[in-house]
Amino acid sequence: MLMGAFSGFSVTYTTGDPWLGVLTAFFVGVAISAVHAFLSVSVGANQVVSGLAVTMFGTGASSLLGRKMIGLTVKGFGKVPVPFLSDIPVAGPVLFDHDPLVYISYGLVLLLLWFIFRTRHGLNLRAVGESPVVVDAMGLSAVRLRYFYTMIGGGMAAVGGAYLSLAYTKMWGEGMSAGRGWIAVALVIFAVWHPARAVLGAYLFGGVGAMQLRIQAAGTSFPTPIMMMMPYLFTILVLLVISVKKGKGILIDAPGALGVPYSREDRT
Amino acid sequence: MRYRIVLRRRFKTGAFFEGILPVISIFAALLFSGGALLLFGVSPLAAYRAMFRGALGSGYGLSEVIVKAIPLVISGVAVALAFRMKVWNIGAEGQIYLGALASAAAVRFLPSDSRVVMLLTMTVAAIIAGGAWGYVAGFLKSRWNVNEVITTLMLNYVGIHLADYFIYGPWRDPSSLGFPMTPPFPPSARLPLFFGTRVHLGILAAVLLVLLFRLVIRWTRWGFEIRAIGDNPRAAEYAGISYGRNVVLLMFISGAIAGLAGMTEIAGLQGRLQPGFSPGYGYTAIIVAWLARLNPWGIMMVSFFMGVLLVGGDTIQVINPLRHPRRDTYREIRGTEPGA
């Protein structure tokens, strides 16, 4: 996310075109997660450690490269109200008066839902998550699939970062994602690996964040640092609720081979 | 006579390779960062030479390396202990903050003129607070199997903000001209320094903890249980080793040790609580533990190396055209190496 935020910002700043920024961010994300994919898929490194190392690399590299960008602003994405739809009372301004990336996020959810659950490729994707052995036996390369989707996922996370720097704040700041990448991980757990529930969760989390800002802006005497804890505490709370439920035998739907490195040699 | 070559799969990496691997990794990382430096128009050789000379070329540089290595060793032991049981304590950073916060609270509310009493109170406070922070994640993990990576990570942010709350709020030094920091600690709350440098008593704690880590893991029943669970949780469970009980205990102790790192850092070095006093030691500790392959001596060596990078980075900051390469160069160096 951070590398996406940074690279998107710098490209937009130099070219003046935010779309080019988003595109760059995507490919930077793909490149970085290719490293992660190499370490965790090919070398069989522990995925948590590899992910953590890649995260630290991104944090360091983006802050080093982004030093000159601090304090600059870009025009970035402006609000583009959708004609007619944005005139709908209440729902209009809430849903249809945003920058283009927000609309893309709507579309992406639908697209992914269709892709994951209604296409052959989606089936392969789910299969490789459940059991790479079976996928390999089917004559598909589990390794190639894992590489591909890890990289696509990394690219999407980077675009999420680019949203922060291009649309949300329109500037670059060191460590600006403030742990959102990790919250996203919690979201996936919250959503039990289902994109539709993930969206629900994302808006819920966003709501908590927005509420915190609103309360702050309303000028209560409630101390800021305590407010800032809320999204994180909320994450833990949600995770707890999910885990308690799971313990009762409901909703056990995590991919079977999650976090397990796969090697043809080791197949048993 | 005919020979047959048989290729057999080894289930354990050879001892030599195990030992040489981190060295290769570090070398590769230096090479990679060198490339990055080249892109910035800096000669990597000159930069590295300056870095190592700055860190190791003088008594002062060396003492500063040790100062930086102390919190890394302590928190490195903390996370390595958890990793041994394959419990992912990513929360050392938050535990460090909690430890520091609690020891600052001890200074504020239980002041004592006796150095021994004061320091002991602070240590106990730090251990309890850091341990409590770890305990939360351990308890949630054992009771409801809540993913500890996320909880410890989220608790980092909570801990840092909690410290901020006190520093910006009730504990702010009125005479600090608006700078957010607590009043300086009294001399009785400071760890003794050695040899006229900034090396403080924390070094003793660090060395003791490394020895203790070795001792516990290698020679005690509990250490055996940890290793057993780490290697095969199911087998351990069948052998009657309780995962739940151990994970809670382990996370408490891991957090307590990290909390201690927070205490030594502010009582030894900074003498007051400031926002952001730990520049990510808790995260670096993870890399330290992993690069050291959870080996106690390795933790010491890697921490020392990280200290060299930190101090050396400070030196290049002065001489080369990159304005503040320090934190990022070393982040890059450690960041490129997942170590497994």
XYZ file of N, CA and C in Angstrom, chain B residues 102-246:
435
model
N 4.597 2.082 31.904
C 4.420 1.643 33.288
C 5.589 2.094 34.147
N 6.805 2.066 33.584
C 7.918 2.488 34.435
C 7.867 3.996 34.656
N 7.377 4.743 33.664
C 7.182 6.176 33.883
C 6.124 6.411 34.950
N 5.090 5.574 34.938
C 4.047 5.692 35.963
C 4.632 5.416 37.337
N 5.530 4.418 37.404
C 6.155 4.099 38.683
C 6.952 5.289 39.199
N 7.665 5.944 38.283
C 8.447 7.114 38.684
C 7.519 8.200 39.215
N 6.372 8.329 38.579
C 5.475 9.422 38.908
C 4.720 9.168 40.219
N 4.252 7.944 40.385
C 3.351 7.700 41.511
C 4.001 6.989 42.687
N 5.108 6.305 42.459
C 5.772 5.614 43.562
C 7.220 6.063 43.654
N 7.444 7.364 43.741
C 8.837 7.805 43.704
C 9.581 7.325 44.949
N 10.848 7.087 44.760
C 11.667 6.668 45.891
C 13.062 7.245 45.685
N 13.690 7.643 46.781
C 15.031 8.191 46.665
C 16.075 7.106 46.570
N 15.658 5.912 46.990
C 16.613 4.810 46.898
C 16.637 4.282 45.476
N 17.792 4.269 44.895
C 17.903 3.865 43.503
C 17.462 2.413 43.310
N 17.886 1.567 44.247
C 17.551 0.155 44.119
C 16.042 -0.041 44.130
N 15.390 0.604 45.127
C 13.941 0.449 45.242
C 13.252 0.987 43.989
N 13.648 2.177 43.588
C 13.015 2.820 42.440
C 13.154 1.963 41.181
N 14.380 1.524 40.909
C 14.605 0.753 39.693
C 13.869 -0.581 39.724
N 13.818 -1.171 40.929
C 13.094 -2.438 41.038
C 11.610 -2.230 40.773
N 11.062 -1.150 41.355
C 9.645 -0.862 41.116
C 9.383 -0.685 39.631
N 10.260 0.080 38.988
C 10.075 0.324 37.557
C 10.142 -0.977 36.764
N 11.109 -1.822 37.125
C 11.249 -3.090 36.405
C 9.998 -3.942 36.546
N 9.532 -4.045 37.795
C 8.336 -4.860 38.022
C 7.155 -4.289 37.246
N 7.003 -2.952 37.293
C 5.894 -2.313 36.580
C 5.978 -2.615 35.087
N 7.195 -2.497 34.543
C 7.369 -2.718 33.102
C 7.046 -4.157 32.734
N 7.500 -5.079 33.589
C 7.260 -6.491 33.303
C 5.771 -6.807 33.327
N 5.094 -6.237 34.333
C 3.663 -6.515 34.434
C 2.912 -5.919 33.248
N 3.235 -4.659 32.903
C 2.491 -3.989 31.840
C 2.759 -4.638 30.484
N 4.042 -4.859 30.180
C 4.371 -5.501 28.904
C 3.773 -6.893 28.854
N 3.887 -7.597 29.992
C 3.333 -8.942 30.063
C 1.832 -8.944 29.858
N 1.164 -7.967 30.461
C -0.289 -7.880 30.316
C -0.661 -7.695 28.848
N 0.123 -6.869 28.168
C -0.153 -6.612 26.746
C -0.017 -7.906 25.944
N 1.017 -8.684 26.281
C 1.180 -9.975 25.616
C 0.101 -10.954 26.057
N -0.237 -10.883 27.323
C -1.227 -11.800 27.884
C -2.558 -11.710 27.143
N -2.961 -10.470 26.826
C -4.239 -10.282 26.128
C -4.267 -11.132 24.862
N -3.207 -10.983 24.055
C -3.165 -11.734 22.798
C -3.093 -13.235 23.073
N -2.299 -13.618 24.078
C -2.160 -15.029 24.409
C -3.471 -15.622 24.890
N -4.165 -14.874 25.716
C -5.434 -15.351 26.245
C -6.461 -15.532 25.129
N -6.556 -14.500 24.264
C -7.517 -14.596 23.163
C -7.185 -15.788 22.263
N -5.880 -15.997 22.080
C -5.451 -17.105 21.237
C -5.840 -18.444 21.866
N -5.594 -18.574 23.159
C -5.827 -19.876 23.776
C -7.322 -20.144 23.951
N -8.070 -19.069 24.255
C -9.476 -19.279 24.567
C -10.327 -19.441 23.308
N -10.090 -18.532 22.338
C -10.952 -18.565 21.156
C -10.170 -18.700 19.858
N -8.895 -19.007 19.973
C -8.064 -19.142 18.781
C -8.082 -17.901 17.894
N -8.035 -16.731 18.520
C -7.988 -15.477 17.765
C -6.576 -15.320 17.212
N -6.486 -15.026 15.928
C -5.183 -14.897 15.266
C -4.284 -13.896 15.973
N -3.137 -14.389 16.493
C -2.307 -13.513 17.322
C -1.512 -12.514 16.504
N -1.313 -12.797 15.209
C -0.593 -11.820 14.392
C -1.358 -10.499 14.395
N -2.643 -10.608 14.133
C -3.456 -9.391 14.047
C -3.595 -8.728 15.409
N -3.905 -9.524 16.439
C -4.141 -8.880 17.739
C -2.876 -8.187 18.241
N -1.727 -8.869 18.151
C -0.523 -8.213 18.665
C -0.217 -6.958 17.847
N -0.446 -7.059 16.546
C -0.176 -5.909 15.692
C -1.081 -4.736 16.022
N -2.359 -5.012 16.197
C -3.300 -3.948 16.526
C -2.969 -3.364 17.900
N -2.567 -4.248 18.820
C -2.224 -3.764 20.160
C -1.008 -2.844 20.133
N -0.154 -3.011 19.108
C 0.951 -2.056 18.955
C 0.419 -0.641 18.834
N -0.520 -0.482 17.921
C -1.063 0.857 17.691
C -1.768 1.367 18.943
N -2.499 0.470 19.568
C -3.209 0.878 20.780
C -2.201 1.321 21.843
N -1.131 0.551 21.998
C -0.122 0.879 23.006
C 0.557 2.207 22.729
N 0.888 2.432 21.451
C 1.576 3.681 21.105
C 0.657 4.876 21.358
N -0.600 4.721 20.995
C -1.540 5.825 21.230
C -1.798 6.033 22.720
N -1.798 4.940 23.448
C -2.004 5.052 24.892
C -0.863 5.851 25.524
N 0.362 5.523 25.099
C 1.504 6.285 25.609
C 1.376 7.754 25.212
N 0.976 7.970 23.962
C 0.780 9.350 23.492
C -0.223 10.102 24.371
N -1.280 9.399 24.736
C -2.305 10.048 25.539
C -1.701 10.627 26.814
N -0.897 9.823 27.498
C -0.321 10.309 28.753
C 0.733 11.379 28.513
N 1.490 11.206 27.436
C 2.568 12.168 27.184
C 2.003 13.523 26.779
N 0.962 13.481 25.942
C 0.369 14.746 25.489
C -0.590 15.311 26.521
N -1.065 14.413 27.402
C -2.097 14.845 28.333
C -1.585 15.016 29.750
N -2.069 14.164 30.631
C -1.853 14.402 32.054
C -0.391 14.406 32.504
N 0.492 13.729 31.781
C 1.856 13.626 32.298
C 2.813 14.608 31.650
N 2.305 15.505 30.837
C 3.212 16.387 30.122
C 3.957 17.302 31.090
N 5.221 17.508 30.797
C 6.040 18.377 31.624
C 5.632 19.825 31.373
N 5.119 20.513 32.403
C 4.679 21.890 32.181
C 5.842 22.804 31.785
N 7.052 22.424 32.139
C 8.179 23.303 31.844
C 8.909 22.906 30.566
N 8.261 22.089 29.741
C 8.962 21.628 28.541
C 8.709 22.537 27.345
N 8.149 23.712 27.576
C 7.906 24.684 26.510
C 7.020 24.104 25.413
N 6.045 23.318 25.830
C 5.098 22.815 24.846
C 5.535 21.544 24.150
N 6.795 21.120 24.363
C 7.191 19.842 23.781
C 6.485 18.723 24.526
N 5.933 17.760 23.783
C 5.257 16.671 24.476
C 6.268 15.698 25.065
N 6.473 15.751 26.340
C 7.323 14.777 27.025
C 7.040 14.862 28.516
N 7.351 13.774 29.206
C 7.152 13.812 30.650
C 8.332 14.557 31.274
N 8.190 14.996 32.512
C 9.331 15.612 33.190
C 10.482 14.618 33.262
N 11.721 15.098 33.303
C 12.854 14.173 33.400
C 12.783 13.350 34.684
N 13.242 12.113 34.582
C 13.244 11.248 35.763
C 14.293 11.736 36.759
N 14.035 11.508 38.053
C 15.057 11.825 39.049
C 16.231 10.856 38.906
N 17.399 11.237 39.422
C 18.589 10.367 39.282
C 18.372 8.955 39.806
N 17.500 8.816 40.802
C 17.304 7.471 41.359
C 16.590 6.563 40.372
N 15.950 7.154 39.364
C 15.222 6.337 38.390
C 16.042 6.107 37.127
N 17.332 6.418 37.197
C 18.176 6.215 36.017
C 19.077 5.013 36.214
N 19.233 4.235 35.164
C 20.164 3.112 35.240
C 21.587 3.648 35.239
N 22.465 2.974 35.984
C 23.858 3.426 35.982
C 24.484 3.286 34.589
N 25.369 4.207 34.267
C 26.080 4.154 32.986
C 27.483 3.616 33.223
N 28.087 3.100 32.153
C 29.418 2.510 32.294
C 30.464 3.298 31.529
N 31.632 3.348 32.034
C 32.839 3.843 31.352
C 32.661 5.213 30.725
N 31.853 6.052 31.302
C 31.688 7.385 30.738
C 31.023 7.401 29.373
N 30.397 6.282 28.969
C 29.658 6.273 27.710
C 28.168 6.236 28.017
N 27.375 6.042 26.979
C 25.938 5.933 27.221
C 25.500 4.473 27.398
N 26.459 3.571 27.467
C 26.124 2.168 27.716
C 25.595 2.031 29.138
N 24.408 1.491 29.276
C 23.782 1.449 30.595
C 23.584 0.018 31.081
N 23.041 -0.082 32.266
C 22.885 -1.374 32.922
C 22.033 -2.353 32.093
N 21.278 -1.808 31.155
C 20.471 -2.669 30.291
C 21.290 -3.746 29.608
N 22.560 -3.466 29.413
C 23.417 -4.450 28.748
C 23.502 -5.727 29.565
N 23.511 -5.552 30.892
C 23.546 -6.710 31.777
C 22.261 -7.521 31.614
N 21.136 -6.772 31.599
C 19.852 -7.440 31.413
C 19.838 -8.194 30.093
N 20.384 -7.560 29.057
C 20.383 -8.186 27.740
C 21.168 -9.489 27.754
N 22.376 -9.432 28.314
C 23.220 -10.624 28.338
C 22.578 -11.720 29.193
N 22.052 -11.308 30.353
C 21.410 -12.292 31.224
C 20.240 -12.963 30.526
N 19.456 -12.151 29.800
C 18.291 -12.712 29.132
C 18.695 -13.700 28.047
N 19.770 -13.389 27.348
C 20.239 -14.314 26.319
C 20.634 -15.639 26.955
N 21.384 -15.556 28.074
C 21.792 -16.777 28.764
C 20.582 -17.545 29.264
N 19.646 -16.796 29.812
C 18.443 -17.399 30.371
C 17.624 -18.079 29.285
N 17.538 -17.406 28.153
C 16.793 -17.937 27.006
C 17.369 -19.291 26.612
N 18.692 -19.301 26.483
C 19.400 -20.524 26.141
C 19.108 -21.630 27.166
N 19.238 -21.225 28.426
C 19.072 -22.168 29.537
C 17.661 -22.755 29.536
N 16.690 -21.861 29.444
C 15.295 -22.302 29.547
C 14.925 -23.193 28.380
N 15.262 -22.746 27.180
C 14.883 -23.516 25.994
C 15.580 -24.873 25.979
N 16.839 -24.862 26.376
C 17.644 -26.056 26.230
C 17.471 -27.043 27.381
N 17.385 -26.513 28.585
C 17.546 -27.397 29.735
C 16.346 -27.523 30.648
N 15.296 -26.806 30.421
C 14.185 -26.931 31.357
C 13.022 -27.668 30.717
N 12.150 -28.122 31.581
C 10.978 -28.839 31.126
C 10.098 -27.927 30.273
N 9.972 -26.684 30.757
C 9.128 -25.744 30.016
C 9.700 -25.482 28.624
N 11.017 -25.343 28.582
C 11.664 -25.129 27.297
C 11.404 -26.283 26.348
N 11.430 -27.468 26.900
C 11.149 -28.649 26.089
C 9.722 -28.606 25.559
N 8.804 -28.217 26.446
C 7.406 -28.140 26.017
C 7.242 -27.136 24.883
N 7.926 -25.986 25.048
C 7.845 -24.967 23.996
C 8.341 -25.530 22.674
N 9.494 -26.196 22.733
C 10.055 -26.732 21.502
C 9.152 -27.806 20.902
N 8.597 -28.607 21.797
C 7.724 -29.676 21.307
C 6.518 -29.094 20.583
N 5.912 -28.088 21.200
C 4.739 -27.478 20.559
C 5.145 -26.812 19.256
N 6.305 -26.150 19.298
C 6.771 -25.465 18.098
C 6.996 -26.420 16.946
N 7.522 -27.593 17.261
C 7.817 -28.540 16.196
C 6.580 -29.270 15.713
N 5.720 -29.615 16.623
C 4.525 -30.339 16.220
C 3.447 -30.215 17.297
N 2.577 -29.223 17.135
C 1.594 -28.941 18.182
C 0.689 -30.144 18.466
N 0.368 -30.897 17.410
C -0.575 -31.987 17.641
C 0.066 -33.098 18.472
N 1.293 -33.411 18.108
C 2.004 -34.440 18.865
C 2.158 -34.008 20.315
N 2.459 -32.716 20.506
C 2.633 -32.213 21.864
C 1.340 -32.351 22.656
N 0.240 -32.060 21.979
C -1.058 -32.145 22.637
C -1.317 -33.581 23.085
N -0.981 -34.535 22.197
C -1.185 -35.938 22.563
C -0.298 -36.338 23.725
N 0.875 -35.697 23.788
C 1.795 -36.018 24.873
C 1.366 -35.347 26.174
N 0.254 -34.662 26.122
C -0.270 -34.068 27.342
C 0.272 -32.686 27.638
N 0.883 -32.034 26.627
C 1.356 -30.675 26.834
C 0.243 -29.737 26.398
N -0.226 -28.934 27.323
C -1.361 -28.075 27.008
C -0.921 -26.895 26.167
N -1.529 -26.753 24.992
C -1.199 -25.612 24.134
C -1.709 -24.326 24.762
N -2.959 -24.365 25.211
C -3.593 -23.155 25.734
C -2.826 -22.557 26.898
N -2.499 -23.395 27.865
C -1.813 -22.896 29.051
C -0.458 -22.309 28.656
N 0.226 -23.017 27.776
C 1.557 -22.567 27.395
C 1.537 -21.289 26.579
